[in-house]
PDB file of C-alpha atoms in Angstrom:
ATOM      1  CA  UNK N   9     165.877 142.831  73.715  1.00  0.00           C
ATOM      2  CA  UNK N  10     165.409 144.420  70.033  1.00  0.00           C
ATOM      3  CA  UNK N  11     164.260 140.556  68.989  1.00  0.00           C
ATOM      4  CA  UNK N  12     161.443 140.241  71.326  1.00  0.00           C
ATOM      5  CA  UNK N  13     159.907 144.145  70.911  1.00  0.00           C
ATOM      6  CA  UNK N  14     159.374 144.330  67.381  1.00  0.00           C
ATOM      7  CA  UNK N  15     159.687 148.350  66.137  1.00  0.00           C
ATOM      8  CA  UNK N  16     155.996 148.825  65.801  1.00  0.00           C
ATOM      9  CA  UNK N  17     152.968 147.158  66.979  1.00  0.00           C
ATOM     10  CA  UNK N  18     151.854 144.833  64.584  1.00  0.00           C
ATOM     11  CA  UNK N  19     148.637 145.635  63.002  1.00  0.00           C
ATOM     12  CA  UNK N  20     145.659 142.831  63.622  1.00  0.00           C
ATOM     13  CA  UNK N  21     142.655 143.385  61.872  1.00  0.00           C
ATOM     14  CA  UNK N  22     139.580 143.622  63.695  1.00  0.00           C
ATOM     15  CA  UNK N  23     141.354 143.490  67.504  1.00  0.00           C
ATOM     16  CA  UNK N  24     139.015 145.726  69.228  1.00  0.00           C
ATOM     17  CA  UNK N  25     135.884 143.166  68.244  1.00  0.00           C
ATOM     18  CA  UNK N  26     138.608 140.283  68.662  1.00  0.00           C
ATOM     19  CA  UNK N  27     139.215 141.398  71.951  1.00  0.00           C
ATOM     20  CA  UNK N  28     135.599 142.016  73.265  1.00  0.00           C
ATOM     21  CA  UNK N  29     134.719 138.686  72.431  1.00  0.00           C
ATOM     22  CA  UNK N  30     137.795 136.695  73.995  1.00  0.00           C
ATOM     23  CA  UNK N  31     137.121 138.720  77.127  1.00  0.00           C
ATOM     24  CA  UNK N  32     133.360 138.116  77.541  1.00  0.00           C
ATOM     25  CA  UNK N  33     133.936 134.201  76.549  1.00  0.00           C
ATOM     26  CA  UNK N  34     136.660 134.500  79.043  1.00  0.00           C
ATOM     27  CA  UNK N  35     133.989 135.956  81.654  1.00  0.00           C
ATOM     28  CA  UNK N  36     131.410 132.609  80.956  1.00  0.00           C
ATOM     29  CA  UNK N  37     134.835 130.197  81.424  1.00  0.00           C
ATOM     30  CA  UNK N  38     135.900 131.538  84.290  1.00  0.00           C
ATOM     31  CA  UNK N  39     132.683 132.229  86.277  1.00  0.00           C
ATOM     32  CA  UNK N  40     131.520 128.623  85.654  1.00  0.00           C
ATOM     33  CA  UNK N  41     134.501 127.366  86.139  1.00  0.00           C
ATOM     34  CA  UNK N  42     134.747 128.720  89.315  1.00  0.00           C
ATOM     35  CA  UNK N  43     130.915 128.064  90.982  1.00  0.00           C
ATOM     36  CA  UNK N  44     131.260 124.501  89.798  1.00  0.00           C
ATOM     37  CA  UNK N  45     134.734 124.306  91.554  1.00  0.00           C
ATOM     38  CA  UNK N  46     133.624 125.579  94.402  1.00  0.00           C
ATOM     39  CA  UNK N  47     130.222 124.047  94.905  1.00  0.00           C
ATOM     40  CA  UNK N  48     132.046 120.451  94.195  1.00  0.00           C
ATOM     41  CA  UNK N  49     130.511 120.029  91.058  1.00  0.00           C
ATOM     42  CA  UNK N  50     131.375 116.394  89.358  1.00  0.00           C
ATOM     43  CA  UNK N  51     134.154 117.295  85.932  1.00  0.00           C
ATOM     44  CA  UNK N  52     131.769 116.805  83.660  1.00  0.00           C
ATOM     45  CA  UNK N  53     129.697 119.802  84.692  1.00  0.00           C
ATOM     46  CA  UNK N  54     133.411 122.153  85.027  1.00  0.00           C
ATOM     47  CA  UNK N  55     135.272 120.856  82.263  1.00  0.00           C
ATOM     48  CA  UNK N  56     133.266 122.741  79.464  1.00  0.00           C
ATOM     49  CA  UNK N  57     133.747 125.945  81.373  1.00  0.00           C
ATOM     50  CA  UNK N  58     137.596 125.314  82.060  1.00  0.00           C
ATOM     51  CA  UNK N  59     137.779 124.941  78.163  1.00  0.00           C
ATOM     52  CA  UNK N  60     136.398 128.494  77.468  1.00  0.00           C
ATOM     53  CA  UNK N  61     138.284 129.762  80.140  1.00  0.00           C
ATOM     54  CA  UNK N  62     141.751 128.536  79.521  1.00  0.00           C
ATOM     55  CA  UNK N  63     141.129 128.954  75.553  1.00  0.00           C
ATOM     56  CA  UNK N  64     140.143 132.208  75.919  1.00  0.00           C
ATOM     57  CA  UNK N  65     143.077 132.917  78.165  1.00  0.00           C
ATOM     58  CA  UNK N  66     145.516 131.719  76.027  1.00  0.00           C
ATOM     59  CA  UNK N  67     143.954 133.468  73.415  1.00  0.00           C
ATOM     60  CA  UNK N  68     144.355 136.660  74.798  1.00  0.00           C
ATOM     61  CA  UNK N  69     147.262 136.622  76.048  1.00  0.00           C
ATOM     62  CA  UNK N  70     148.458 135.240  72.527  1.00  0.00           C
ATOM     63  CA  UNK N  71     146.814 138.174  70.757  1.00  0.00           C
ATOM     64  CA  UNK N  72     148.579 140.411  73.162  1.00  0.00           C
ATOM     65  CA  UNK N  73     151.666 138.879  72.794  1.00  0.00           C
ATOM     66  CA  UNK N  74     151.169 139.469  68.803  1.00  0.00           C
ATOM     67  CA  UNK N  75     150.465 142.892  68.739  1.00  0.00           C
ATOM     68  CA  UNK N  76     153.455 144.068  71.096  1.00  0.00           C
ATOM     69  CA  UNK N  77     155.193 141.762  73.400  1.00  0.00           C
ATOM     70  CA  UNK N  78     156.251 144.688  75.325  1.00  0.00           C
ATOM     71  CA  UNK N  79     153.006 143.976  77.498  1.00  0.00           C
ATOM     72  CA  UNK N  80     155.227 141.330  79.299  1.00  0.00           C
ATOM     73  CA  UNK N  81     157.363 144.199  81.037  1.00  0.00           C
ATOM     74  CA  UNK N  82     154.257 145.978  81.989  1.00  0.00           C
ATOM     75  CA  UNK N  83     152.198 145.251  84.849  1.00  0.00           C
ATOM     76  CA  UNK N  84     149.405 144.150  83.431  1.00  0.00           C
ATOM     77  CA  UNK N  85     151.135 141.310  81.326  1.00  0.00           C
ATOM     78  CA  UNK N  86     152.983 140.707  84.939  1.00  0.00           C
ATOM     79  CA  UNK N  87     149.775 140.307  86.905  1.00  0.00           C
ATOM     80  CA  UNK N  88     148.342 137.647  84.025  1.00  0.00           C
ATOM     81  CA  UNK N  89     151.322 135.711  84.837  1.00  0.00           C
ATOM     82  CA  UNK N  90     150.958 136.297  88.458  1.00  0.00           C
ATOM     83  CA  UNK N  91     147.098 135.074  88.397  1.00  0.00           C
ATOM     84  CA  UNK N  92     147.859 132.026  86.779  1.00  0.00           C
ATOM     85  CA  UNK N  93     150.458 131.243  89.378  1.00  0.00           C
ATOM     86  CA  UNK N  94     147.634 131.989  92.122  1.00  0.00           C
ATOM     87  CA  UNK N  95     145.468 129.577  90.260  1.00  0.00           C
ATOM     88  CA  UNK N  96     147.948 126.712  89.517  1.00  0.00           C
ATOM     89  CA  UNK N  97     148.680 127.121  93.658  1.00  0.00           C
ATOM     90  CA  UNK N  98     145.251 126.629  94.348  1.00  0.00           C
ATOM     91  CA  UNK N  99     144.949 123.516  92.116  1.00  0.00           C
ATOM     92  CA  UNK N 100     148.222 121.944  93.458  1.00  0.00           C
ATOM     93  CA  UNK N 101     148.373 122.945  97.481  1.00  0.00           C
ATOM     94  CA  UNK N 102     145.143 122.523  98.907  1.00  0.00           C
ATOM     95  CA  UNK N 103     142.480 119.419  98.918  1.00  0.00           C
ATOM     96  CA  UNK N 104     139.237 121.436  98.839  1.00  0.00           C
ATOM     97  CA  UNK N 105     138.349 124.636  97.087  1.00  0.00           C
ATOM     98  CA  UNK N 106     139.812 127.963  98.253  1.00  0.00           C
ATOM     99  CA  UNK N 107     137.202 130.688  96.918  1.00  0.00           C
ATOM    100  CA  UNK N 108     139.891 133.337  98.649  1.00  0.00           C
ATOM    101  CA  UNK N 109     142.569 132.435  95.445  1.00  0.00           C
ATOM    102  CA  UNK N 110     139.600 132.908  93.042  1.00  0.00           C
ATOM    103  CA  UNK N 111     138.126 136.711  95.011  1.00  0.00           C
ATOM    104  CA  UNK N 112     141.777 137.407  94.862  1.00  0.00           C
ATOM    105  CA  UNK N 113     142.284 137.036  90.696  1.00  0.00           C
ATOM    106  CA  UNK N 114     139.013 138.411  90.280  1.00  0.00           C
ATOM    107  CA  UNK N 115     140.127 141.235  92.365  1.00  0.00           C
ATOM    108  CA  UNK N 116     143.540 141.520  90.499  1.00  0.00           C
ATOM    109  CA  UNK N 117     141.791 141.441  86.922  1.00  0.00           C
ATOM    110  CA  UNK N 118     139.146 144.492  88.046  1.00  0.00           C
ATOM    111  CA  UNK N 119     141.876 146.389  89.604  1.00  0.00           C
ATOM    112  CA  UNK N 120     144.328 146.170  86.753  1.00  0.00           C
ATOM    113  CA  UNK N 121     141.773 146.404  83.894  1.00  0.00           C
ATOM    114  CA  UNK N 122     140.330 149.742  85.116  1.00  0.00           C
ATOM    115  CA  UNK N 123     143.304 151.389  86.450  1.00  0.00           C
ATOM    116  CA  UNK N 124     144.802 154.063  84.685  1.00  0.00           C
ATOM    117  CA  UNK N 125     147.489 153.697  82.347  1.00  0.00           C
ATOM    118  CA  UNK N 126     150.377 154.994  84.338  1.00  0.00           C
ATOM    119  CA  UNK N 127     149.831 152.105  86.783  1.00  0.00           C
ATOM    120  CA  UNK N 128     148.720 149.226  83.611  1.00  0.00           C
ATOM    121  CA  UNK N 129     151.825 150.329  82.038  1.00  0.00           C
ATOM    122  CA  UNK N 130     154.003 150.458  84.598  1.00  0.00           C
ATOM    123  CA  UNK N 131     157.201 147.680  84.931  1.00  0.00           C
ATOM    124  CA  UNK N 132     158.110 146.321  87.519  1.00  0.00           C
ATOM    125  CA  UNK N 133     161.187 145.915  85.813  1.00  0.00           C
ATOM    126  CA  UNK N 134     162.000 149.158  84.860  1.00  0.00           C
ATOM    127  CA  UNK N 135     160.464 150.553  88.083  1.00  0.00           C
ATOM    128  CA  UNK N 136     158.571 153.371  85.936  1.00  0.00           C
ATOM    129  CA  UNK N 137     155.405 153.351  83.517  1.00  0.00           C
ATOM    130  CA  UNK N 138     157.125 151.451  80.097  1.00  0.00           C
ATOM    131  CA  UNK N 139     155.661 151.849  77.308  1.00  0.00           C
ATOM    132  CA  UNK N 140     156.560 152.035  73.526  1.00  0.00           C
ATOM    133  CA  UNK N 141     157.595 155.444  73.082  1.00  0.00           C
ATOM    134  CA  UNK N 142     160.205 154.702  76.585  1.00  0.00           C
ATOM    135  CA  UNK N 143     161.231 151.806  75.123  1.00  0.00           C
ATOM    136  CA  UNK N 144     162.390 153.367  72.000  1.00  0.00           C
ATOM    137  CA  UNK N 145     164.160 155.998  73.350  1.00  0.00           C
ATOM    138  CA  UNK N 146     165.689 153.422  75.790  1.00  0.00           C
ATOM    139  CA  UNK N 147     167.114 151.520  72.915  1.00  0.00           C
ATOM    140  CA  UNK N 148     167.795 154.795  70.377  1.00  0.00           C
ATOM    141  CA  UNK N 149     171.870 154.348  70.385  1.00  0.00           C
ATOM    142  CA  UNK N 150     172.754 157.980  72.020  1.00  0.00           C
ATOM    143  CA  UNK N 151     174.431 160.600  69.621  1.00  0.00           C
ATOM    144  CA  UNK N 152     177.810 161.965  71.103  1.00  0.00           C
ATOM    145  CA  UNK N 153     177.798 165.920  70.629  1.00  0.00           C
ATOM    146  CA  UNK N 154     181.430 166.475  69.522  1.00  0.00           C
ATOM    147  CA  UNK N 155     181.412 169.930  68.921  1.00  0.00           C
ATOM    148  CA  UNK N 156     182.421 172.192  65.863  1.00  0.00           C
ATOM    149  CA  UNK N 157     185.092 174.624  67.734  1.00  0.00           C
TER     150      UNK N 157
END
């Protein structure tokens, strides 16, 4: 798994700012998005909003993925994934507007974003909190102790 978790983070200039403004654009996207969905607005009222929200989305996640892909073992790269799985349900399952799948990834994505970091950085995978400094001792090849008798 060396390939897909580089050594070290990856340094992107100005990610803090980056970030901020992907996630409030995201905020706009989404919230349209989702009052024009569910008040049966016509496309051409949604589709601007679905633009900023899915190029946002992809944007973060992309950044994320950048910086340290080791955010896909953790549970908050897990619960993206998850969300868009809700949403793509929603879209392909039911004729009208569910605002229950939409309360529910708006739920996730509060929960997840302001929970500590033991539970953010927690894998399923690994069934413990993963994060960089596990991960390198987890792939550190183990030095025998042989002994000088």
């Amino acid at each position: 798994m060396s390939w897909l978790i580089p050594q070290q983070k990856r340094h992107l200039p100005g990610k803090r700012w980056i970030s901020i403004a992907l996630r409030s654009l995201h905020l706009v996207g989404i919230a349209g998005l989702a009052g024009a969905y569910l008040f049966n607005q016509p496309q051409s009222v949604w589709f601007p909003y679905l633009i900023v929200g899915v190029g946002s989305g992809v944007l973060m996640v992309a950044k994320e993925l950048y910086v340290d892909t080791i955010w896909l073992y953790q549970l908050r790269g897990q619960l993206v994934l998850f969300k868009l799985l809700l949403l793509a349900a929603g879209i392909y399952w039911f004729a009208q507007p569910q605002a229950w799948i939409y309360i529910l990834v708006i739920l996730i994505s509060g929960i997840i974003s302001h929970a500590p970091g033991k539970i953010r950085y927690y894998s399923v995978i690994y069934g413990k909190t993963f994060t960089r400094e596990v991960w390198m001792g987890m792939s550190e090849p183990k030095i025998r102790d042989c002994g000088d008798n």
